[in-house]
């Protein structure tokens, strides 16, 4: 398990609002341009993206504007992801490259946060090998960013802060949010995870499950609908166990119904659903909803029962397929997507073929596929792993090409249908408008830019691989 950071600041003696106004004054003088500029780069999952928007929200209150150019920035924050080794390597590479930026601008403040920074071995590496990094903070103390930044600037010492044990159990409401778009929005409904899948680092870096109250979620949801957001995704590591730990427990299905009752022109998505906790009630709620997208992301990870057991997933292949069967019968146009790990320690090729078999049975519209990556502190990282990286890579290719055929077939079956599409942008490559169906499939079609941000009906006329093409019919 990941240890604590060795350094922990005393609890703040002043409200964060006081630090915000202090930083605003300090940065007004310290900034090289007319306003202080911040570059916030977020890696990884949507939960991290939502955290990044809260970081930017607080920086906005401190007077920062935002840039994506390193040489323009007075402050650079990398909000990191720990889910795979490759993602971590990329972060270390990008942090290393900041050394030159700091040489060009010695007053630049460099901060690192996110899941990677919750791991002691990572914090230690930053401490020893990246002396130009000024501030390192964990996922549980994002709300203390003003104080941490103030301490970094005024003390002149490097600050490493992860928070104390109480801070990974709390939920801080009311943080300002700087949303990156005006069509799609992320809404966190719960934090942390209690499942301890044997390969996953999330429970160690994001703490135990804790749910926001339905009242707080409903208030934020209504404000998003009122502001005109059209696609609202409810976020949690395992949304199906939402509400269990609340003083007045409610199920995720009940929360969905409560939100779906809000009038407006929008759709609701949610992720991630753990198959162990997904219920018929959830499927029925999607089927009967007014705004709930007919899309279910239901990660099965492996199609083999022995591997699932070693992963500590808590369901069998049979149980997963039975749930999918019920979902398909109840919602005939349901789009199913999933996550898969290839080459879990000890997995054989025959066991891997059970995964291939399962994707053929289900017919997913898309898959997020990964080669197993050992994470320090997890149980799987200590398991014997005799299959070579080359061999795993071949399996991975086999999986991807099978899925490509399945996705192409699923898309081809949609030719001639009419889909409700949320228009998101103009596709720079082909000049067509681009949007997504209810099932989250990309559709390109001709149309006027003014349609961006609205729902329209599109008749599907062609499909190429996993992209649909069509004509607007309104
Ligand atoms: S459900 Fe499993 S894979 Fe998902 S975050 Fe929790 S421990 Fe990780």
GROMACS .gro file of C-alpha atoms and ligand atoms in nm, residues 83 192-204 209 236-238 272-277 299 301 311-313 339 341, ligand 1:
model
   39
   83UNK     CA    1  -0.335   0.406  -1.356
  192UNK     CA    2  -1.289   0.679  -0.387
  193UNK     CA    3  -1.337   0.306  -0.417
  194UNK     CA    4  -1.372   0.016  -0.171
  195UNK     CA    5  -1.328  -0.269  -0.416
  196UNK     CA    6  -0.954  -0.332  -0.418
  197UNK     CA    7  -0.938  -0.504  -0.755
  198UNK     CA    8  -0.599  -0.669  -0.731
  199UNK     CA    9  -0.440  -0.470  -1.017
  200UNK     CA   10  -0.575  -0.127  -0.928
  201UNK     CA   11  -0.411   0.156  -0.742
  202UNK     CA   12  -0.721   0.374  -0.715
  203UNK     CA   13  -0.833   0.272  -0.362
  204UNK     CA   14  -0.484   0.361  -0.236
  209UNK     CA   15  -1.587   0.540  -0.107
  236UNK     CA   16  -1.762   0.795  -0.965
  237UNK     CA   17  -1.518   0.503  -0.959
  238UNK     CA   18  -1.813   0.274  -0.895
  272UNK     CA   19  -1.815   0.384  -1.415
  273UNK     CA   20  -2.061   0.103  -1.348
  274UNK     CA   21  -1.915  -0.200  -1.172
  275UNK     CA   22  -2.084  -0.521  -1.297
  276UNK     CA   23  -2.078  -0.661  -0.941
  277UNK     CA   24  -2.313  -0.385  -0.825
  299UNK     CA   25  -1.615  -0.295  -1.765
  301UNK     CA   26  -1.188  -0.677  -1.774
  311UNK     CA   27  -0.852  -0.979  -1.024
  312UNK     CA   28  -1.093  -0.976  -0.728
  313UNK     CA   29  -1.373  -0.849  -0.949
  339UNK     CA   30  -1.270  -0.193  -2.036
  341UNK     CA   31  -0.703  -0.584  -1.943
  475LIG     S1   32  -1.367  -0.089  -0.905
  475LIG    FE1   33  -1.169  -0.193  -0.910
  475LIG     S2   34  -1.075  -0.115  -1.099
  475LIG    FE2   35  -1.240   0.026  -1.048
  475LIG     S3   36  -1.143   0.188  -0.924
  475LIG    FE3   37  -1.225   0.035  -0.781
  475LIG     S4   38  -1.052  -0.102  -0.742
  475LIG    FE4   39  -1.003   0.016  -0.929
   0.00000   0.00000   0.00000
